[in-house]
Short mmCIF file of C-alpha atoms and ligand atoms in Angstrom, two decimals:
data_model
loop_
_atom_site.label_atom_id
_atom_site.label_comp_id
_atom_site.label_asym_id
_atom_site.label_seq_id
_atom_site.Cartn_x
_atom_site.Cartn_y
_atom_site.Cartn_z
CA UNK Q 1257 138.99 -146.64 156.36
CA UNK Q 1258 136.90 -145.17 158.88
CA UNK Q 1259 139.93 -143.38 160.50
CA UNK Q 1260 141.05 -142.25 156.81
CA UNK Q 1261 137.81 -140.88 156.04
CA UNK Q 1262 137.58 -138.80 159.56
CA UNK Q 1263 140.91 -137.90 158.94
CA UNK Q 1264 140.28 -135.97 155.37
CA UNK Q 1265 136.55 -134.90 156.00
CA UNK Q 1266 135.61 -134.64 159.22
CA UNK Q 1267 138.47 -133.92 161.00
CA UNK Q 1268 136.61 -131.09 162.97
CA UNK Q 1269 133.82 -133.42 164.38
CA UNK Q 1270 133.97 -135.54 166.77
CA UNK Q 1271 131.45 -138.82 165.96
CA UNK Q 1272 129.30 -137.87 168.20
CA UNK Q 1273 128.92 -133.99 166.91
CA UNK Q 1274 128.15 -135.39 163.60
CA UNK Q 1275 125.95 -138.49 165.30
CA UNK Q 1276 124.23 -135.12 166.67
CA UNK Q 1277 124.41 -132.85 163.29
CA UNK Q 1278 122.31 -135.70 161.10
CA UNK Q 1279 119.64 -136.68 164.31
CA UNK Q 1280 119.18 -132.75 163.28
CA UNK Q 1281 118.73 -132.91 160.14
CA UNK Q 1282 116.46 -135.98 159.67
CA UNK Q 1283 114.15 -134.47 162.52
CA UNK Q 1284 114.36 -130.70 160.54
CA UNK Q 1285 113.08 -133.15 157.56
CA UNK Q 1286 110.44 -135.06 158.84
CA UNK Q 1287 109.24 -131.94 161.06
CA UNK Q 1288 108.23 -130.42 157.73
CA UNK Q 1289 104.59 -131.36 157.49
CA UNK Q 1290 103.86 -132.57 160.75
CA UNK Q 1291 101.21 -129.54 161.23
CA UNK Q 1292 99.64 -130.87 158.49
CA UNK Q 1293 99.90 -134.35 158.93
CA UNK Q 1294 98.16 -133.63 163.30
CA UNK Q 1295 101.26 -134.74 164.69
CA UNK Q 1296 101.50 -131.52 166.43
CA UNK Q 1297 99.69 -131.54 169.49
CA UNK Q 1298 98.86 -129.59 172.69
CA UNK Q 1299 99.45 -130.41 176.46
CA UNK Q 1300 98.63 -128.28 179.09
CA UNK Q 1301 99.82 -128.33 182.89
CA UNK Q 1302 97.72 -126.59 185.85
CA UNK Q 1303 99.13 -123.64 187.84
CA UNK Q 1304 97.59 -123.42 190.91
CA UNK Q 1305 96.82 -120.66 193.56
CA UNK Q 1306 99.51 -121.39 196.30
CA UNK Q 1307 96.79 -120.71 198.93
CA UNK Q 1308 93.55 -121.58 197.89
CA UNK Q 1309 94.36 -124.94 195.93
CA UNK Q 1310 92.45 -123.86 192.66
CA UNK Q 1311 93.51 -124.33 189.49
CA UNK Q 1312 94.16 -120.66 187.93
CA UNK Q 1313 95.43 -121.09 184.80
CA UNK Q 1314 96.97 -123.74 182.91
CA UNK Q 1315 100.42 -123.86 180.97
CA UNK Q 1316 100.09 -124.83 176.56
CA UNK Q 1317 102.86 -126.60 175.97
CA UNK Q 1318 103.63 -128.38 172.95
CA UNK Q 1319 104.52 -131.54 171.54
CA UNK Q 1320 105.22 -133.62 168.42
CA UNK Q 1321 103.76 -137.14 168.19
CA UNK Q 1322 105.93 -138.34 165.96
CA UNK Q 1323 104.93 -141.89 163.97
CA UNK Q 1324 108.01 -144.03 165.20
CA UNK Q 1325 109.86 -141.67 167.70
CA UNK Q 1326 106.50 -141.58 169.92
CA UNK Q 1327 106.33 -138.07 171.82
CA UNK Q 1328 109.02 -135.75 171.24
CA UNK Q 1329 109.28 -132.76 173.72
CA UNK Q 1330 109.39 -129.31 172.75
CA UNK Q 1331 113.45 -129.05 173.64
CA UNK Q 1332 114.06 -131.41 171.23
CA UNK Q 1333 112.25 -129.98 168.01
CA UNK Q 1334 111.49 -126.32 168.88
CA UNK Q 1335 115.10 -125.15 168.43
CA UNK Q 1336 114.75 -126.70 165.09
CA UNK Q 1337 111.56 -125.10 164.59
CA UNK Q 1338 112.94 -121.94 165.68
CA UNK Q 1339 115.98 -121.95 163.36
CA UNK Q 1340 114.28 -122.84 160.44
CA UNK Q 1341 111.13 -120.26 161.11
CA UNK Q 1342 108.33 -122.81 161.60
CA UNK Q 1343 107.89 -122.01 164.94
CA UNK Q 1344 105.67 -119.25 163.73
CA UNK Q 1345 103.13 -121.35 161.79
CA UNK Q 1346 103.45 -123.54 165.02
CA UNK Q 1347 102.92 -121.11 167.33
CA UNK Q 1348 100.03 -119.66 165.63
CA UNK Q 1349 98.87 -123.05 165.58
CA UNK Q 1350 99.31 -123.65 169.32
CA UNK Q 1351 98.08 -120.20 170.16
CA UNK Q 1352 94.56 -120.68 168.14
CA UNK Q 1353 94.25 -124.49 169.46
CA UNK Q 1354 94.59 -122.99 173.22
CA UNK Q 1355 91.95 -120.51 173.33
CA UNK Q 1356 89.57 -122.45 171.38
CA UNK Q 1357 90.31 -125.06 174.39
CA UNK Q 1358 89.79 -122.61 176.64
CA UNK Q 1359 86.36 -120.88 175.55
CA UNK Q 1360 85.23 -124.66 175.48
CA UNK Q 1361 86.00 -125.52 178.75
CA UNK Q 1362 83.75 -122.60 179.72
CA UNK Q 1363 81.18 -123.57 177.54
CA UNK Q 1364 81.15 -126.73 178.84
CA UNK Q 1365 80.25 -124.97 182.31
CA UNK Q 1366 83.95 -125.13 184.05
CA UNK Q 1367 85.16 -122.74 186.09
CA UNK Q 1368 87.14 -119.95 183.91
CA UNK Q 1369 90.81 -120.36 183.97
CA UNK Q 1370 93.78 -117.98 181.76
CA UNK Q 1371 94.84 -119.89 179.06
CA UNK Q 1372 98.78 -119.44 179.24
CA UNK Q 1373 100.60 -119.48 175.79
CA UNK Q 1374 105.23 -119.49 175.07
CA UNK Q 1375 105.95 -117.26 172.36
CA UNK Q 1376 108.79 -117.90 170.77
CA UNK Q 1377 111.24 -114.72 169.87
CA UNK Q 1378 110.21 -115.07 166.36
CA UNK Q 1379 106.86 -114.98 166.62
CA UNK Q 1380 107.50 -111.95 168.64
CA UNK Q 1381 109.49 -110.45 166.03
CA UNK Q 1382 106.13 -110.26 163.47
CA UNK Q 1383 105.12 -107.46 162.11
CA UNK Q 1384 101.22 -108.84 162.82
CA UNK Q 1385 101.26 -110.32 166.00
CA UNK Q 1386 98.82 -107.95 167.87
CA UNK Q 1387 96.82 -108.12 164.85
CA UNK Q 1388 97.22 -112.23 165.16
CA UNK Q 1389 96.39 -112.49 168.73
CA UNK Q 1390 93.25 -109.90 168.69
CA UNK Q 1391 92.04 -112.05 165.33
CA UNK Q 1392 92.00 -115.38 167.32
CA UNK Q 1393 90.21 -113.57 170.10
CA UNK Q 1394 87.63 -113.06 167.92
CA UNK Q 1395 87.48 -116.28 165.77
CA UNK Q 1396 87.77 -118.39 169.13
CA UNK Q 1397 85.42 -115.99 171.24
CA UNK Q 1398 87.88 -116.03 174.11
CA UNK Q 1399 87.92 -112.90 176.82
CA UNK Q 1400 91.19 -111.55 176.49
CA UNK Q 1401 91.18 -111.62 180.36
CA UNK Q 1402 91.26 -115.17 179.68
CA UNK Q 1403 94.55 -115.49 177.49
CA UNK Q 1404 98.28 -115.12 178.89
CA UNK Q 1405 101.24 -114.57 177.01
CA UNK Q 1406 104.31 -115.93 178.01
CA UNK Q 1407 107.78 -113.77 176.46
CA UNK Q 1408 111.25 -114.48 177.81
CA UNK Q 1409 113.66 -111.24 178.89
CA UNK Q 1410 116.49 -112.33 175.63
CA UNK Q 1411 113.30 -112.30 173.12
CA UNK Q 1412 112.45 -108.56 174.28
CA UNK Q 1413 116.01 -107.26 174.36
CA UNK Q 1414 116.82 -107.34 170.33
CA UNK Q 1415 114.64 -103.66 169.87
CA UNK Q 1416 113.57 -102.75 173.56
CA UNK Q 1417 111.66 -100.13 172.70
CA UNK Q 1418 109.58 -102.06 169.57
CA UNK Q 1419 109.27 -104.42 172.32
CA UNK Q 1420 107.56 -101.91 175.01
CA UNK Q 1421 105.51 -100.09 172.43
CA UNK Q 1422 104.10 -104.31 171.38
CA UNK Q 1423 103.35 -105.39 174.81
CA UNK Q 1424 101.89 -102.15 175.79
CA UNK Q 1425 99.47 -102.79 172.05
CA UNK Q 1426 98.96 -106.66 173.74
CA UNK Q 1427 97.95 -105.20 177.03
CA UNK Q 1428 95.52 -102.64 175.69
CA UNK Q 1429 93.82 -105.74 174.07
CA UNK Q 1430 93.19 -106.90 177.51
CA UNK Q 1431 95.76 -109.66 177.96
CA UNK Q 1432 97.95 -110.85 180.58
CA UNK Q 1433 101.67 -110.54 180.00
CA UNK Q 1434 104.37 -112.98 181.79
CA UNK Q 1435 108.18 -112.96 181.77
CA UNK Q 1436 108.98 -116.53 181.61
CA UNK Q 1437 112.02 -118.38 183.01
CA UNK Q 1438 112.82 -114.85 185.26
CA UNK Q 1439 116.32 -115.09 186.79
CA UNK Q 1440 117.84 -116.48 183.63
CA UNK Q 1441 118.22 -113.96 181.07
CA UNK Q 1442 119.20 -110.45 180.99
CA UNK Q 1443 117.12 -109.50 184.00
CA UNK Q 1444 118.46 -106.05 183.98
CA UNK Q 1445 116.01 -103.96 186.52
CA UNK Q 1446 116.15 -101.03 184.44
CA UNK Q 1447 114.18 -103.03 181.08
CA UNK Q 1448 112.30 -104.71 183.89
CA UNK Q 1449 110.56 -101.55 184.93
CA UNK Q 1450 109.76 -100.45 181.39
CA UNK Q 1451 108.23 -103.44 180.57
CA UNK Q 1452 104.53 -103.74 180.94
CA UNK Q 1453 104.19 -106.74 182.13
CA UNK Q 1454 101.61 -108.72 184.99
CA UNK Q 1455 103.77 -111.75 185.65
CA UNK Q 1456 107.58 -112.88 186.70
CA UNK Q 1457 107.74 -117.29 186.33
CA UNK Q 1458 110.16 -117.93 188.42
CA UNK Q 1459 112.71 -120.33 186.34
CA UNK Q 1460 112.60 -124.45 187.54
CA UNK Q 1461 116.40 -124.20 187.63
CA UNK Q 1462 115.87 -121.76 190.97
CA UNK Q 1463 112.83 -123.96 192.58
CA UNK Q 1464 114.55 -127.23 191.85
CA UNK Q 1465 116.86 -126.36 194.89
CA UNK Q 1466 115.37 -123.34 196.65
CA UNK Q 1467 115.38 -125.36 199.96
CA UNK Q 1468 118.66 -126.68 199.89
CA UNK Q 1469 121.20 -124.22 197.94
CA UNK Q 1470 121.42 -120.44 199.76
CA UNK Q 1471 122.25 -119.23 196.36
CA UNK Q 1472 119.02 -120.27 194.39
CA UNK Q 1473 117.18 -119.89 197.66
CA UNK Q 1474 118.71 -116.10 197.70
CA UNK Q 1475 117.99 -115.68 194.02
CA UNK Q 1476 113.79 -116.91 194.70
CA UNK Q 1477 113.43 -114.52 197.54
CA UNK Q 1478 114.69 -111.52 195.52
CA UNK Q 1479 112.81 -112.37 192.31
CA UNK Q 1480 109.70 -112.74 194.45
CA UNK Q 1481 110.67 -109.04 196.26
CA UNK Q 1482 111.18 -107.25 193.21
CA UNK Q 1483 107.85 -108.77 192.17
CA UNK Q 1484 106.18 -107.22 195.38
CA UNK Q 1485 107.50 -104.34 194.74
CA UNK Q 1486 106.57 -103.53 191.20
CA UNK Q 1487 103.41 -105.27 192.18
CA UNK Q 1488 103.49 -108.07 189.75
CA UNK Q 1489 101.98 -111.42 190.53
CA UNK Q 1490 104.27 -114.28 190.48
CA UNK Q 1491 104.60 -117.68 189.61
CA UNK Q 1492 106.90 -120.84 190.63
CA UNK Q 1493 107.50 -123.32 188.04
CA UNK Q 1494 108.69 -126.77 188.58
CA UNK Q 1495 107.13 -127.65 192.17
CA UNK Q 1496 108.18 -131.06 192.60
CA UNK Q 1497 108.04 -131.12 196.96
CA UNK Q 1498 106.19 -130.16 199.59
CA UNK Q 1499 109.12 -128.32 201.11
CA UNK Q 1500 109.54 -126.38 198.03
CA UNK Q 1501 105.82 -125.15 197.65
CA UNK Q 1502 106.24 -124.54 201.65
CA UNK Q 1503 109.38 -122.58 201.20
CA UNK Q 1504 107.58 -120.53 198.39
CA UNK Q 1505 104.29 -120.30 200.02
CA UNK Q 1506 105.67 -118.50 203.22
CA UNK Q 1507 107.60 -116.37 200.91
CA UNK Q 1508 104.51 -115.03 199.44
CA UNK Q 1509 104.36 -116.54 195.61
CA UNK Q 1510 101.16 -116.27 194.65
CA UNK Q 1511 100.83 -119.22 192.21
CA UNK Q 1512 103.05 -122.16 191.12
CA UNK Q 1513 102.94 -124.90 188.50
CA UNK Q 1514 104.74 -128.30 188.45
CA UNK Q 1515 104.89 -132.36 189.36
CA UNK Q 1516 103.88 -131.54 192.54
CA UNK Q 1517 100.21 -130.43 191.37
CA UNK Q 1518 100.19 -131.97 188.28
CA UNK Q 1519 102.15 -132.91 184.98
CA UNK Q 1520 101.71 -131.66 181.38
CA UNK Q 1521 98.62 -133.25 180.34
CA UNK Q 1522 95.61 -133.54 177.36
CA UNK Q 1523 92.72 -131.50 177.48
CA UNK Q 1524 90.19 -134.35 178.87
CA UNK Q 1525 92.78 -134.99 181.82
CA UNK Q 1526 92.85 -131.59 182.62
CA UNK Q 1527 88.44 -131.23 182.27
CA UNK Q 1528 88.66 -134.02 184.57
CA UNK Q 1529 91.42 -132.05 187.37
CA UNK Q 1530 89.20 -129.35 186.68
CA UNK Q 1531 85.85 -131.24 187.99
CA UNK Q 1532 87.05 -132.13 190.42
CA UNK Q 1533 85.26 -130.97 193.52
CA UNK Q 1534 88.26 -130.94 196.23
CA UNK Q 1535 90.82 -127.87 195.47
CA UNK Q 1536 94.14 -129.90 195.27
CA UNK Q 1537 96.29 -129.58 199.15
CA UNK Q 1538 98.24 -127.00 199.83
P1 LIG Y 1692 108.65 -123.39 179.81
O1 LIG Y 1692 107.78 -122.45 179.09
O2 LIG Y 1692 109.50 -122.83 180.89
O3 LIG Y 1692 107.68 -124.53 180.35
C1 LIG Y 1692 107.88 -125.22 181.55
C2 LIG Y 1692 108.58 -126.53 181.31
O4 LIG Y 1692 108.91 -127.10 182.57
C3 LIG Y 1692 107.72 -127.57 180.59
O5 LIG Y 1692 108.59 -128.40 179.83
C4 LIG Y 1692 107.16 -128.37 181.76
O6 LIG Y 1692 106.76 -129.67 181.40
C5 LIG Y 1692 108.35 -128.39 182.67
N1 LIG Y 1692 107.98 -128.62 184.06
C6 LIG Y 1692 106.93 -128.10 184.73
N2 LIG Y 1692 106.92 -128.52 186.00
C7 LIG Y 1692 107.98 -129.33 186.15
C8 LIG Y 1692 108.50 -130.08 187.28
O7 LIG Y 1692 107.97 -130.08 188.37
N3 LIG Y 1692 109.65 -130.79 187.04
C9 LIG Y 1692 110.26 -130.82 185.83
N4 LIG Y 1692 111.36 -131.56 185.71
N5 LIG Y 1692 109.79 -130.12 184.76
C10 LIG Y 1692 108.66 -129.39 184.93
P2 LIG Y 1692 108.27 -128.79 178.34
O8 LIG Y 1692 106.80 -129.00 178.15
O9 LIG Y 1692 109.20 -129.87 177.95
O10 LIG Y 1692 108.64 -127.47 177.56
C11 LIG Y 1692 109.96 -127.00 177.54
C12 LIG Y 1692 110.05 -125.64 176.94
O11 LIG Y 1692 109.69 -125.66 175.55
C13 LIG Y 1692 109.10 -124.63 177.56
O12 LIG Y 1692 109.64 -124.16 178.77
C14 LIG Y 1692 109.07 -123.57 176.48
O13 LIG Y 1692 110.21 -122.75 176.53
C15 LIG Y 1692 109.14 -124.42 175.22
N6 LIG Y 1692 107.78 -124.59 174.70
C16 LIG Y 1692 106.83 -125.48 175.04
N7 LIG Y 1692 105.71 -125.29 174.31
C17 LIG Y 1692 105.96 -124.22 173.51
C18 LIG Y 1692 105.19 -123.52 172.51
O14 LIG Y 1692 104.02 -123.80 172.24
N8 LIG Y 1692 105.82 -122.48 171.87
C19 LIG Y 1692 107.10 -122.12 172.18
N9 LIG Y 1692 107.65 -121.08 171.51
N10 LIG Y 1692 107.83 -122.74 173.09
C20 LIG Y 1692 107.28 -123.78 173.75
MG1 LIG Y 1693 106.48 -121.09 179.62
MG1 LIG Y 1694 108.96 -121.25 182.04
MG1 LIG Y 1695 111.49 -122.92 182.04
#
């Protein structure tokens, strides 16, 4: 019967595309509310200064405590999110709930960090989103100086030059601007230089195996020279070893996030990191 039946109806799907299809549907379904409900909440990993040890800046990244499914990561529900436009209520969420986090840390007396924040090619496609971000500077009392924006290349290439004329508004507010996952996306040199931007994050998928694959290694030392020499400051992500943070240090990245310093944590794990009186090795 079951052969009949995936004969007339689904004869395009294999089981496990349609196993697939409904895991996306019931998640689309039960991700409707979940703002509402608190299930969304807010990690945030440390990105350290690859030669003094201090903790810079840390990374927002979301995630959905589900009721049953426990944690779900951001890869599994965001493309959802994205596709269905709730990533924008989401990220405004995630954006306010960060700076608020981070003008309380410096009540509380800690050393002042940036506050890095992913926006999502949607969000960056609102008509309000300077107005957003310069609103939630205010409500949350945050220094701009404090608050980093992280855009990928493919989410600035739909109108380049609505895109130049909105991070050039963002900078003039006084915040940092990051190209996230660099080496993955368009990268063409020419949008590059017409971007105002502070920051290249060097993609995981280069770090991962900078010290043993020529090819990513080749890829990490020209990201980090084109960096130099449009004098932006760069960033590693996904230091797992001591030979990669080596390899990256010598190369001259300035900071770099992952396992190797610390994992995606909440905001009292990340006080505590922050208290602590040793700057972590490097
Ligand atoms: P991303 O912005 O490139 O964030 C870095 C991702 O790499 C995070 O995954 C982080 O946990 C992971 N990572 C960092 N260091 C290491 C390491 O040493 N090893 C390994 N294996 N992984 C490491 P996460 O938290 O699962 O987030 C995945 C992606 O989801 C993010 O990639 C970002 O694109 C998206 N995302 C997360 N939070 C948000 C958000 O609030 N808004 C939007 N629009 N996207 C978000
Ligand atoms: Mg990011
Ligand atoms: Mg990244
Ligand atoms: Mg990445």
């Amino acid at each position: 019967q079951a052969k009949q039946q995936g004969r007339s109806q689904h004869q395009f799907y294999s089981p496990e595309i349609n196993a697939q299809l409904q895991e996306r549907l019931v998640l689309e379904n039960e991700l409707r509310g979940a703002l509402e409900r608190n299930e969304i909440i807010v990690y945030y990993q440390p990105i350290i200064d690859l030669y003094t040890g201090q903790i810079t800046a840390v990374e927002a990244l979301v995630r959905w405590q589900h009721p049953t499914r426990g944690l779900v990561s951001p890869a599994k529900f965001i493309p959802i999110a994205e596709a269905n436009g709730s990533i924008v209520e989401i990220g405004e969420w995630v954006l306010r709930t960060a700076c608020l986090q981070n003008r309380a840390w410096q009540l509380a007396g800690l050393p002042p960090i940036r506050m890095s924040v992913n926006l999502s090619a949607r969000q960056f496609e609102q008509s309000n989103l300077v107005e957003l971000v310069s609103q939630i500077m205010q409500e949350s009392g945050l220094h701009p100086s404090y608050l980093e924006l992280e855009v990928t290349e493919s989410s600035l290439m739909t109108d380049v030059q609505r895109s130049v004329n909105i991070l050039k508004q963002l900078q003039e507010l006084g915040v940092w601007l990051a190209l996230d996952d660099f080496g993955t996306g368009y990268s063409s040199l020419n949008y590059l230089k017409r971007f105002p931007v502070n920051m290249l994050k060097i993609d995981r998928s280069f770090v991962q195996d900078v010290v043993s694959n020529p090819d990513s290694a080749a890829v990490t030392n020209a990201i980090i020279a084109l960096a130099k020499s449009l004098q932006l400051k760069i960033t590693a992500e996904g230091i797992e070893t001591q030979q990669q943070l080596n390899y990256l240090q010598k190369r001259g990245c300035h900071e770099g996030q992952g396992y190797y310093f610390g994992i995606p944590a909440p905001a009292n794990k990340i006080r505590e990191l922050m208290q602590e009186k040793e700057a972590i090795a490097v």
